Amino acid sequence: MKIKLIADKDYTIGEVSPRLFGSFIEHLGRAVYGGVYEPGHPTADDQGFRQDVLALVKELGVPIVRYPGGNFVSGYHWQDGTGPRSLRPRRQELAWNSIETNEVGIDEFQEWARRAGSEVMMAVNLGTGTAMEARDLVEYCNFPGGTALSDMRRANGFEKPFGIRTWCLGNEMDGPWQMGHRTAEEYGRIACEAAKLMKSADPEIELIACGSSSSSMPTFGEWETTVLKNCYEQVDYLSLHSYYGNRSDNSAEFLACSKDMDQFITDVSAICDAVKATRHSQKTMYLSFDEWNVWFHSNEQDKKVEKWTVAPPLLEDIYTFEDALVAGCLLITLLKHCDRVKIACLAQLVNVIAPIMTETGGRAWAQTIFHPFRDASRFARGTALNCRLDCPTYDGGVYGETPCVEAAAVVSGDELTVLAVNRSLTEDGELDLDLRGFGTPELMEHRQLWHADLKAVNTAEKPENVAPSAGDGRTLRRHSWNVLRYKLK
Ligand code: AHR
């Protein structure tokens, strides 16, 4: 199969925001307890954070981490997780039917993120919480001192304000499963009022309003329009969420699912621009794709998990090699929309639908999806190019006619990186790269993720079963993820 990719120096999409490589940690299952935090673990540091996990998070390269939920946040009262641990309440956690000990809260997570080299993207409770409670959290985190709430933070050991820049106004408020689920009008109103209060506590913060939980929600479209009509001038981003799964065991179709993400972004951008036009606004609404991933492997086993326990093994998807290819296609799709999508979060980071898995008390390892994410976060920083791709197409089932290859190119200084997934299950591709105006490219590295078995997984015993190796600089093997790095002369 011939694959022609033309990238011209003068045709760009935009700057890739480093925050496109964000992730997410929710108080859910073993993400926090037994994941990032486990005081008795042999690698635990002075604060009880697992250093084996921290090392993998740093290797992955995650500049921003959304916290503390997710569905969890809609029942969370942040003051439960501050102050002396012995006084913190144990509570029934109603999003995931578990027990929350509150051993880890805002303060500990801020410290964990600092150690991981990430900034925190904080979500507030607009389900069962109030706009004032959300405002109070901004004051607690970001006000220097001399008020009751900022002095409470200082008394808790954090003299300097956290300076948390990015805040989510609730989570998936369009979903009937959400505690405090609202209509679009109701949510738009509380988002507007919370935004005003939060920005008066700290005018430097930026805010994300909830868009739809997926493009298949019955309220999709109408929800975005109504919410934005209520809070367009008060917020800075609108969120999108999407999860994919190979439920009918049709790999060719599954590999085409990034077409759905592409259409979702295009549609939400159009809705934002329509609201902008009707308001005669000068402001462009940017997008925060703050939950995306593959999620389906654990659906059945989760039905059997015992309720009301601490840190039960929930949403522990074991990712296959084909899931990594899908993650690669989704990352490329985000890069192709980097002019509009300024924040994205792989949901989630540790144990819960995650690139990093742990044994409580034991080992930590990288799942298959770790590899394309790490490669993109490390090598796809810079300016995304508006490439032209010529390649054969195939029948992507519900996703329609689909190009056999998904690809993007990013330039940074004298380095150019091509990221490509060959979706064909049968044919290798030969890459003909035409880098117009870039001079002579010299190949520095061709990283390739390939396995003969689409269902291959990584485990604690075999953590390198699916891992990158060197390609020949030209061949995009059938069903493979590729990163080709060039020096420009
Ligand atoms: O990431 C898991 C869950 O998926 C989140 O809690 C929720 O926001 C979404 O439905």
Short mmCIF file of C-alpha atoms and ligand atoms in Angstrom, two decimals:
data_model
loop_
_atom_site.label_atom_id
_atom_site.label_comp_id
_atom_site.label_asym_id
_atom_site.label_seq_id
_atom_site.Cartn_x
_atom_site.Cartn_y
_atom_site.Cartn_z
CA MET A 1 0.00 0.00 0.00
CA LYS A 2 1.32 3.45 -0.98
CA ILE A 3 0.92 6.27 1.53
CA LYS A 4 1.73 9.81 0.47
CA LEU A 5 1.99 12.49 3.12
CA ILE A 6 2.61 16.09 2.06
CA ALA A 7 3.55 18.61 4.77
CA ASP A 8 4.27 22.18 3.70
CA LYS A 9 6.17 24.62 5.92
CA ASP A 10 3.66 27.40 5.15
CA TYR A 11 0.49 25.46 5.93
CA THR A 12 -0.05 25.08 9.65
CA ILE A 13 -2.99 24.21 11.91
CA GLY A 14 -1.70 25.89 15.07
CA GLU A 15 0.42 25.55 18.19
CA VAL A 16 0.00 22.33 20.13
CA SER A 17 -0.83 23.26 23.71
CA PRO A 18 1.24 21.13 26.11
CA ARG A 19 -2.03 20.71 28.02
CA LEU A 20 -3.28 18.50 25.18
CA PHE A 21 -1.36 15.77 27.03
CA GLY A 22 -3.23 16.05 30.31
CA SER A 23 -4.70 13.21 32.34
CA PHE A 24 -7.16 12.64 35.15
CA ILE A 25 -7.26 11.16 38.64
CA GLU A 26 -10.60 10.60 40.33
CA HIS A 27 -11.40 9.28 43.79
CA LEU A 28 -12.57 6.06 42.19
CA GLY A 29 -11.47 2.47 42.75
CA ARG A 30 -7.69 2.19 43.24
CA ALA A 31 -6.71 5.40 41.45
CA VAL A 32 -5.80 7.27 44.62
CA TYR A 33 -5.60 4.61 47.37
CA GLY A 34 -3.29 1.83 46.17
CA GLY A 35 -2.50 3.88 43.06
CA VAL A 36 -0.74 7.18 43.62
CA TYR A 37 -0.94 6.94 47.44
CA GLU A 38 0.01 3.94 49.54
CA PRO A 39 1.92 4.79 52.73
CA GLY A 40 2.93 1.19 53.50
CA HIS A 41 4.35 0.51 50.04
CA PRO A 42 8.12 -0.19 49.78
CA THR A 43 8.55 2.77 47.39
CA ALA A 44 6.39 5.22 49.39
CA ASP A 45 8.01 8.61 50.03
CA ASP A 46 7.68 10.75 53.17
CA GLN A 47 4.08 11.65 52.20
CA GLY A 48 3.01 8.10 51.30
CA PHE A 49 3.19 8.65 47.52
CA ARG A 50 4.39 5.67 45.51
CA GLN A 51 7.62 6.61 43.79
CA ASP A 52 7.39 3.74 41.30
CA VAL A 53 4.10 5.29 40.11
CA LEU A 54 5.55 8.81 40.16
CA ALA A 55 8.43 7.65 37.95
CA LEU A 56 5.99 6.21 35.38
CA VAL A 57 3.84 9.38 35.48
CA LYS A 58 6.96 11.47 34.79
CA GLU A 59 7.96 9.17 31.94
CA LEU A 60 4.47 9.51 30.46
CA GLY A 61 4.74 13.32 30.52
CA VAL A 62 1.51 14.73 31.94
CA PRO A 63 1.58 18.52 32.35
CA ILE A 64 -1.91 18.82 33.85
CA VAL A 65 -4.08 16.42 35.90
CA ARG A 66 -7.82 16.85 36.40
CA TYR A 67 -8.99 16.13 39.99
CA PRO A 68 -10.94 14.95 42.08
CA GLY A 69 -13.63 13.73 39.60
CA GLY A 70 -15.51 12.78 37.53
CA ASN A 71 -18.82 11.67 38.91
CA PHE A 72 -17.22 11.65 42.38
CA VAL A 73 -17.00 15.45 42.47
CA SER A 74 -20.78 15.87 42.37
CA GLY A 75 -21.05 14.46 45.91
CA TYR A 76 -17.75 15.84 47.24
CA HIS A 77 -17.44 18.55 49.86
CA TRP A 78 -13.83 19.66 49.68
CA GLN A 79 -13.50 20.60 53.36
CA ASP A 80 -13.89 16.86 54.19
CA GLY A 81 -10.38 16.38 52.77
CA THR A 82 -8.48 19.16 54.57
CA GLY A 83 -7.02 19.55 58.05
CA PRO A 84 -5.81 16.85 60.48
CA ARG A 85 -6.36 13.39 59.03
CA SER A 86 -7.68 11.99 62.32
CA LEU A 87 -10.62 14.41 62.12
CA ARG A 88 -11.56 13.72 58.52
CA PRO A 89 -14.90 11.93 58.03
CA ARG A 90 -15.32 8.52 56.41
CA ARG A 91 -18.29 8.77 54.07
CA GLN A 92 -20.48 6.73 51.78
CA GLU A 93 -19.36 7.74 48.29
CA LEU A 94 -22.46 7.69 46.13
CA ALA A 95 -21.05 7.91 42.60
CA TRP A 96 -19.24 4.55 42.82
CA ASN A 97 -20.86 3.04 45.96
CA SER A 98 -17.58 2.91 47.87
CA ILE A 99 -16.27 4.22 51.20
CA GLU A 100 -14.23 7.42 50.98
CA THR A 101 -11.78 7.82 53.87
CA ASN A 102 -10.70 11.36 52.89
CA GLU A 103 -7.11 10.46 53.76
CA VAL A 104 -6.15 12.24 50.55
CA GLY A 105 -7.73 15.61 49.74
CA ILE A 106 -6.97 18.89 47.99
CA ASP A 107 -3.74 19.53 49.94
CA GLU A 108 -2.21 16.11 49.46
CA PHE A 109 -3.13 16.00 45.79
CA GLN A 110 -1.62 19.42 45.17
CA GLU A 111 1.60 18.14 46.75
CA TRP A 112 1.49 14.93 44.71
CA ALA A 113 1.06 16.94 41.48
CA ARG A 114 4.00 19.18 42.42
CA ARG A 115 6.15 16.08 42.86
CA ALA A 116 4.90 14.71 39.53
CA GLY A 117 5.74 17.99 37.74
CA SER A 118 2.07 18.54 36.81
CA GLU A 119 -0.42 21.32 37.43
CA VAL A 120 -3.81 20.52 38.94
CA MET A 121 -7.00 21.13 36.97
CA MET A 122 -9.58 21.36 39.73
CA ALA A 123 -13.21 20.36 39.35
CA VAL A 124 -15.83 21.87 41.68
CA ASN A 125 -19.08 20.31 42.84
CA LEU A 126 -21.99 21.93 40.99
CA GLY A 127 -24.19 18.85 41.45
CA THR A 128 -24.95 18.76 45.18
CA GLY A 129 -22.62 21.66 46.05
CA THR A 130 -23.23 25.39 45.84
CA ALA A 131 -21.67 28.21 43.84
CA MET A 132 -20.44 29.69 47.13
CA GLU A 133 -18.72 26.44 48.14
CA ALA A 134 -16.94 26.45 44.77
CA ARG A 135 -15.88 30.07 45.29
CA ASP A 136 -14.59 29.23 48.76
CA LEU A 137 -12.33 26.57 47.30
CA VAL A 138 -10.77 29.14 44.96
CA GLU A 139 -10.06 31.39 47.95
CA TYR A 140 -8.62 28.47 49.94
CA CYS A 141 -6.31 27.47 47.08
CA ASN A 142 -5.30 30.76 45.50
CA PHE A 143 -5.64 33.68 47.95
CA PRO A 144 -2.28 34.56 49.55
CA GLY A 145 -3.45 34.98 53.16
CA GLY A 146 -5.21 37.13 55.73
CA THR A 147 -8.67 35.61 55.28
CA ALA A 148 -10.20 32.71 57.17
CA LEU A 149 -9.99 30.30 54.22
CA SER A 150 -6.51 31.25 53.01
CA ASP A 151 -5.23 31.11 56.58
CA MET A 152 -6.78 27.67 56.92
CA ARG A 153 -4.59 26.55 54.00
CA ARG A 154 -1.55 28.13 55.65
CA ALA A 155 -2.37 26.41 58.94
CA ASN A 156 -2.57 23.14 56.99
CA GLY A 157 1.08 23.63 56.02
CA PHE A 158 0.83 25.44 52.69
CA GLU A 159 2.12 28.97 53.19
CA LYS A 160 2.18 29.79 49.48
CA PRO A 161 -1.05 29.76 47.47
CA PHE A 162 -1.44 26.80 45.11
CA GLY A 163 -2.11 29.09 42.13
CA ILE A 164 -4.50 26.64 40.46
CA ARG A 165 -5.24 28.16 37.07
CA THR A 166 -7.83 25.90 35.44
CA TRP A 167 -11.20 24.93 36.97
CA CYS A 168 -14.03 22.68 35.77
CA LEU A 169 -17.54 23.90 36.58
CA GLY A 170 -18.90 20.52 37.65
CA ASN A 171 -18.83 17.24 35.76
CA GLU A 172 -21.15 15.72 33.12
CA MET A 173 -24.11 17.72 34.36
CA ASP A 174 -26.16 16.54 31.34
CA GLY A 175 -26.07 12.92 32.55
CA PRO A 176 -29.04 11.47 34.48
CA TRP A 177 -26.46 9.39 36.45
CA GLN A 178 -24.92 12.56 37.84
CA MET A 179 -25.71 13.51 41.45
CA GLY A 180 -27.57 16.78 41.09
CA HIS A 181 -28.18 16.28 37.34
CA ARG A 182 -29.63 19.48 35.84
CA THR A 183 -31.37 20.66 32.72
CA ALA A 184 -29.24 22.74 30.36
CA GLU A 185 -30.99 25.92 31.49
CA GLU A 186 -30.48 25.09 35.18
CA TYR A 187 -26.83 24.19 34.64
CA GLY A 188 -26.15 27.23 32.44
CA ARG A 189 -27.48 29.49 35.21
CA ILE A 190 -25.47 27.94 38.06
CA ALA A 191 -22.35 27.79 35.85
CA CYS A 192 -22.74 31.51 35.16
CA GLU A 193 -23.20 32.45 38.83
CA ALA A 194 -20.42 30.14 40.07
CA ALA A 195 -18.11 31.54 37.38
CA LYS A 196 -18.74 35.12 38.49
CA LEU A 197 -18.10 34.27 42.15
CA MET A 198 -15.01 32.17 41.41
CA LYS A 199 -13.48 34.81 39.16
CA SER A 200 -14.10 37.48 41.76
CA ALA A 201 -12.08 35.36 44.24
CA ASP A 202 -9.27 35.11 41.65
CA PRO A 203 -9.62 36.94 38.30
CA GLU A 204 -6.66 35.01 36.85
CA ILE A 205 -8.42 31.64 36.75
CA GLU A 206 -9.91 30.09 33.62
CA LEU A 207 -13.11 28.09 33.60
CA ILE A 208 -14.47 25.10 31.74
CA ALA A 209 -18.23 24.65 31.37
CA CYS A 210 -19.67 21.15 30.96
CA GLY A 211 -20.56 20.18 27.43
CA SER A 212 -22.12 16.80 26.61
CA SER A 213 -20.96 13.53 28.19
CA SER A 214 -20.82 12.10 24.67
CA SER A 215 -22.10 13.00 21.23
CA SER A 216 -24.72 10.24 21.59
CA MET A 217 -26.53 11.97 24.46
CA PRO A 218 -30.15 12.74 23.46
CA THR A 219 -29.60 16.36 24.54
CA PHE A 220 -26.38 16.79 22.51
CA GLY A 221 -26.36 20.08 20.62
CA GLU A 222 -29.28 21.63 22.43
CA TRP A 223 -27.31 21.26 25.67
CA GLU A 224 -24.23 23.12 24.37
CA THR A 225 -26.34 25.91 22.83
CA THR A 226 -28.42 26.53 25.97
CA VAL A 227 -25.48 26.31 28.38
CA LEU A 228 -23.40 28.73 26.31
CA LYS A 229 -26.29 31.18 25.92
CA ASN A 230 -26.26 31.41 29.72
CA CYS A 231 -22.51 31.68 30.39
CA TYR A 232 -20.64 32.44 27.13
CA GLU A 233 -18.84 35.53 28.43
CA GLN A 234 -18.09 34.00 31.87
CA VAL A 235 -16.30 30.81 30.75
CA ASP A 236 -13.23 30.06 28.65
CA TYR A 237 -13.70 26.48 27.47
CA LEU A 238 -16.47 23.98 26.82
CA SER A 239 -15.84 20.32 27.69
CA LEU A 240 -16.27 17.16 25.59
CA HIS A 241 -16.09 13.56 26.84
CA SER A 242 -15.90 10.35 24.83
CA TYR A 243 -15.09 6.69 25.46
CA TYR A 244 -14.81 3.93 22.86
CA GLY A 245 -14.92 0.13 22.97
CA ASN A 246 -14.65 -2.88 20.68
CA ARG A 247 -17.95 -4.31 21.91
CA SER A 248 -18.77 -6.32 18.79
CA ASP A 249 -15.19 -7.60 18.40
CA ASN A 250 -14.78 -5.91 15.03
CA SER A 251 -11.22 -4.57 15.04
CA ALA A 252 -11.45 -2.82 11.65
CA GLU A 253 -14.48 -0.86 12.85
CA PHE A 254 -12.97 -0.16 16.28
CA LEU A 255 -9.84 1.32 14.69
CA ALA A 256 -12.07 3.78 12.80
CA CYS A 257 -13.65 5.25 15.97
CA SER A 258 -11.44 8.34 15.93
CA LYS A 259 -13.71 9.52 13.09
CA ASP A 260 -16.40 9.93 15.76
CA MET A 261 -14.09 12.06 17.91
CA ASP A 262 -13.19 14.14 14.85
CA GLN A 263 -16.86 14.78 14.03
CA PHE A 264 -17.68 15.53 17.68
CA ILE A 265 -15.00 18.25 17.81
CA THR A 266 -16.12 19.69 14.47
CA ASP A 267 -19.77 19.77 15.60
CA VAL A 268 -19.07 21.35 19.01
CA SER A 269 -16.82 23.98 17.39
CA ALA A 270 -19.67 24.86 15.02
CA ILE A 271 -22.14 25.19 17.90
CA CYS A 272 -19.74 27.43 19.83
CA ASP A 273 -19.29 29.62 16.75
CA ALA A 274 -23.03 29.82 16.18
CA VAL A 275 -23.56 31.08 19.75
CA LYS A 276 -20.63 33.49 19.26
CA ALA A 277 -22.31 34.87 16.13
CA THR A 278 -25.72 35.35 17.72
CA ARG A 279 -24.11 37.20 20.64
CA HIS A 280 -21.93 39.33 18.32
CA SER A 281 -19.09 38.24 20.59
CA GLN A 282 -15.42 38.73 19.79
CA LYS A 283 -14.49 35.78 21.97
CA THR A 284 -13.72 32.31 20.61
CA MET A 285 -14.76 29.43 22.86
CA TYR A 286 -11.96 26.88 23.11
CA LEU A 287 -12.51 23.20 23.83
CA SER A 288 -11.37 20.98 26.67
CA PHE A 289 -11.61 17.27 25.75
CA ASP A 290 -11.19 16.43 29.39
CA GLU A 291 -12.18 12.75 29.31
CA TRP A 292 -11.18 10.46 26.43
CA ASN A 293 -10.08 6.83 26.27
CA VAL A 294 -11.07 3.25 25.56
CA TRP A 295 -13.40 1.94 28.27
CA PHE A 296 -15.34 -1.32 28.01
CA HIS A 297 -13.21 -4.29 29.17
CA SER A 298 -14.16 -3.93 32.85
CA ASN A 299 -17.90 -3.24 32.39
CA GLU A 300 -19.08 -6.77 33.30
CA GLN A 301 -16.64 -7.47 36.15
CA ASP A 302 -17.55 -4.12 37.76
CA LYS A 303 -21.13 -5.35 38.27
CA LYS A 304 -19.74 -7.98 40.71
CA VAL A 305 -17.59 -5.66 42.82
CA GLU A 306 -18.60 -5.50 46.47
CA LYS A 307 -20.23 -2.22 47.50
CA TRP A 308 -19.17 0.05 50.37
CA THR A 309 -15.53 -0.99 50.54
CA VAL A 310 -12.43 1.23 50.47
CA ALA A 311 -10.64 1.39 47.09
CA PRO A 312 -12.37 -1.55 45.35
CA PRO A 313 -10.91 -2.68 41.98
CA LEU A 314 -13.23 -0.71 39.69
CA LEU A 315 -12.83 0.19 35.99
CA GLU A 316 -9.60 -1.82 35.78
CA ASP A 317 -9.50 -2.25 32.02
CA ILE A 318 -6.58 -4.38 30.85
CA TYR A 319 -5.64 -2.77 27.55
CA THR A 320 -4.81 -4.71 24.42
CA PHE A 321 -2.48 -3.81 21.59
CA GLU A 322 -5.44 -2.73 19.43
CA ASP A 323 -6.55 -0.37 22.21
CA ALA A 324 -3.10 1.28 21.94
CA LEU A 325 -3.66 1.76 18.20
CA VAL A 326 -7.02 3.39 18.92
CA ALA A 327 -5.40 5.63 21.57
CA GLY A 328 -2.86 6.61 18.90
CA CYS A 329 -5.65 7.49 16.41
CA LEU A 330 -7.40 9.56 19.09
CA LEU A 331 -4.17 11.43 19.94
CA ILE A 332 -3.61 12.21 16.25
CA THR A 333 -7.20 13.47 15.99
CA LEU A 334 -6.63 15.83 18.94
CA LEU A 335 -3.43 17.11 17.28
CA LYS A 336 -5.34 17.77 14.05
CA HIS A 337 -7.73 19.98 16.05
CA CYS A 338 -5.09 21.73 18.16
CA ASP A 339 -6.26 25.15 16.97
CA ARG A 340 -9.50 24.55 18.90
CA VAL A 341 -8.78 21.87 21.51
CA LYS A 342 -6.43 23.47 24.02
CA ILE A 343 -6.82 20.97 26.87
CA ALA A 344 -7.33 17.20 26.76
CA CYS A 345 -7.22 14.59 29.53
CA LEU A 346 -6.62 10.90 29.01
CA ALA A 347 -9.10 9.38 31.46
CA GLN A 348 -7.62 8.21 33.66
CA LEU A 349 -4.00 7.87 34.90
CA VAL A 350 -3.53 5.04 37.42
CA ASN A 351 -5.46 1.73 37.75
CA VAL A 352 -8.83 3.18 36.67
CA ILE A 353 -9.05 2.92 32.82
CA ALA A 354 -5.40 3.83 32.98
CA PRO A 355 -2.05 3.68 31.20
CA ILE A 356 -0.39 2.79 34.54
CA MET A 357 -1.37 -0.27 36.60
CA THR A 358 -0.30 -1.25 40.08
CA GLU A 359 -0.62 -4.13 42.47
CA THR A 360 -1.55 -2.79 45.89
CA GLY A 361 1.61 -3.51 47.87
CA GLY A 362 3.42 -4.69 44.73
CA ARG A 363 4.56 -3.82 41.23
CA ALA A 364 3.67 -1.00 38.84
CA TRP A 365 3.81 -1.25 35.04
CA ALA A 366 2.87 0.44 31.78
CA GLN A 367 -0.20 -0.75 29.90
CA THR A 368 -0.23 -0.81 26.08
CA ILE A 369 -1.88 2.63 25.77
CA PHE A 370 1.01 4.14 27.74
CA HIS A 371 3.25 3.97 24.66
CA PRO A 372 1.44 6.14 22.09
CA PHE A 373 0.61 8.66 24.82
CA ARG A 374 4.22 8.89 26.01
CA ASP A 375 5.46 9.24 22.40
CA ALA A 376 2.95 11.98 21.54
CA SER A 377 3.52 13.89 24.78
CA ARG A 378 7.26 13.74 24.28
CA PHE A 379 7.58 14.32 20.54
CA ALA A 380 4.42 16.11 19.33
CA ARG A 381 5.04 19.47 20.97
CA GLY A 382 5.35 22.44 18.58
CA THR A 383 3.31 23.55 15.55
CA ALA A 384 0.92 21.06 13.94
CA LEU A 385 1.04 21.07 10.14
CA ASN A 386 -1.95 20.91 7.85
CA CYS A 387 -0.93 17.73 6.03
CA ARG A 388 -2.39 16.19 2.93
CA LEU A 389 -2.66 12.42 3.12
CA ASP A 390 -3.28 10.14 0.18
CA CYS A 391 -3.91 6.49 1.04
CA PRO A 392 -6.49 3.75 0.34
CA THR A 393 -9.69 3.59 2.36
CA TYR A 394 -11.65 0.68 3.88
CA ASP A 395 -15.12 -0.01 5.23
CA GLY A 396 -15.10 1.21 8.87
CA GLY A 397 -18.58 -0.21 9.63
CA VAL A 398 -20.66 2.30 11.61
CA TYR A 399 -17.94 4.90 11.02
CA GLY A 400 -18.20 4.62 7.21
CA GLU A 401 -15.40 4.82 4.66
CA THR A 402 -12.15 5.24 6.59
CA PRO A 403 -8.59 6.10 5.49
CA CYS A 404 -6.21 3.19 6.10
CA VAL A 405 -3.84 5.64 7.75
CA GLU A 406 -4.34 8.30 10.42
CA ALA A 407 -1.43 10.77 10.53
CA ALA A 408 -0.25 14.15 11.83
CA ALA A 409 3.01 16.12 11.61
CA VAL A 410 4.43 18.56 14.16
CA VAL A 411 7.44 20.84 13.72
CA SER A 412 9.50 22.33 16.52
CA GLY A 413 12.69 24.25 15.71
CA ASP A 414 14.80 22.02 13.47
CA GLU A 415 12.88 18.83 14.31
CA LEU A 416 9.86 17.46 12.52
CA THR A 417 7.85 14.52 13.81
CA VAL A 418 5.34 12.42 11.88
CA LEU A 419 2.88 10.34 13.93
CA ALA A 420 0.95 7.69 12.04
CA VAL A 421 -1.27 4.67 12.64
CA ASN A 422 -1.63 2.12 9.87
CA ARG A 423 -5.18 0.84 10.46
CA SER A 424 -4.96 -1.86 7.80
CA LEU A 425 -5.12 -5.31 9.38
CA THR A 426 -3.53 -6.95 6.36
CA GLU A 427 -1.24 -4.58 4.47
CA ASP A 428 2.02 -2.86 5.31
CA GLY A 429 2.25 0.71 4.01
CA GLU A 430 5.17 2.39 2.30
CA LEU A 431 5.50 6.02 3.34
CA ASP A 432 6.34 8.61 0.72
CA LEU A 433 6.94 11.81 2.66
CA ASP A 434 6.99 15.12 0.82
CA LEU A 435 8.24 17.85 3.19
CA ARG A 436 7.84 20.95 1.05
CA GLY A 437 9.89 23.97 2.05
CA PHE A 438 11.57 22.14 4.92
CA GLY A 439 14.90 21.44 3.18
CA THR A 440 16.45 18.02 3.51
CA PRO A 441 15.02 15.94 6.33
CA GLU A 442 17.34 13.44 7.96
CA LEU A 443 15.68 10.58 9.81
CA MET A 444 16.79 10.43 13.44
CA GLU A 445 14.46 7.77 14.78
CA HIS A 446 11.55 5.57 13.76
CA ARG A 447 9.69 4.24 16.78
CA GLN A 448 7.13 1.58 16.06
CA LEU A 449 4.58 -0.18 18.25
CA TRP A 450 3.67 -3.51 16.69
CA HIS A 451 2.52 -6.91 17.85
CA ALA A 452 1.32 -9.89 15.79
CA ASP A 453 -1.61 -10.34 18.20
CA LEU A 454 -4.12 -7.47 18.35
CA LYS A 455 -5.27 -8.76 21.76
CA ALA A 456 -1.78 -8.83 23.32
CA VAL A 457 -1.56 -7.15 26.75
CA ASN A 458 1.11 -6.09 29.24
CA THR A 459 1.07 -7.62 32.71
CA ALA A 460 3.14 -7.34 35.88
CA GLU A 461 4.99 -10.49 34.76
CA LYS A 462 5.39 -9.36 31.14
CA PRO A 463 5.39 -5.54 31.25
CA GLU A 464 7.29 -5.25 27.95
CA ASN A 465 5.12 -7.64 25.93
CA VAL A 466 3.83 -4.70 23.92
CA ALA A 467 6.58 -2.09 23.72
CA PRO A 468 8.09 0.11 20.99
CA SER A 469 10.94 -1.05 18.81
CA ALA A 470 12.83 0.51 15.88
CA GLY A 471 11.20 0.72 12.45
CA ASP A 472 13.02 0.88 9.10
CA GLY A 473 12.17 4.56 8.50
CA ARG A 474 9.73 3.86 5.68
CA THR A 475 7.42 0.95 6.37
CA LEU A 476 4.27 1.49 8.39
CA ARG A 477 3.61 -2.17 9.22
CA ARG A 478 0.04 -3.43 9.15
CA HIS A 479 -1.72 -2.40 12.38
CA SER A 480 1.10 -0.30 13.84
CA TRP A 481 1.73 3.01 15.65
CA ASN A 482 4.68 4.96 14.28
CA VAL A 483 6.70 8.00 15.25
CA LEU A 484 9.21 9.19 12.64
CA ARG A 485 11.53 11.93 13.86
CA TYR A 486 13.52 14.04 11.37
CA LYS A 487 16.26 16.65 11.74
CA LEU A 488 15.73 19.48 9.26
CA LYS A 489 18.77 20.86 7.47
O1 AHR B 1 -13.80 8.38 34.04
C1 AHR B 1 -14.82 7.60 34.59
C2 AHR B 1 -16.15 8.34 34.61
O2 AHR B 1 -16.59 8.56 33.29
C3 AHR B 1 -16.14 9.72 35.21
O3 AHR B 1 -16.30 9.71 36.58
C4 AHR B 1 -17.31 10.38 34.56
O4 AHR B 1 -17.12 11.77 34.42
C5 AHR B 1 -17.44 9.66 33.24
O5 AHR B 1 -18.74 9.24 33.01
#
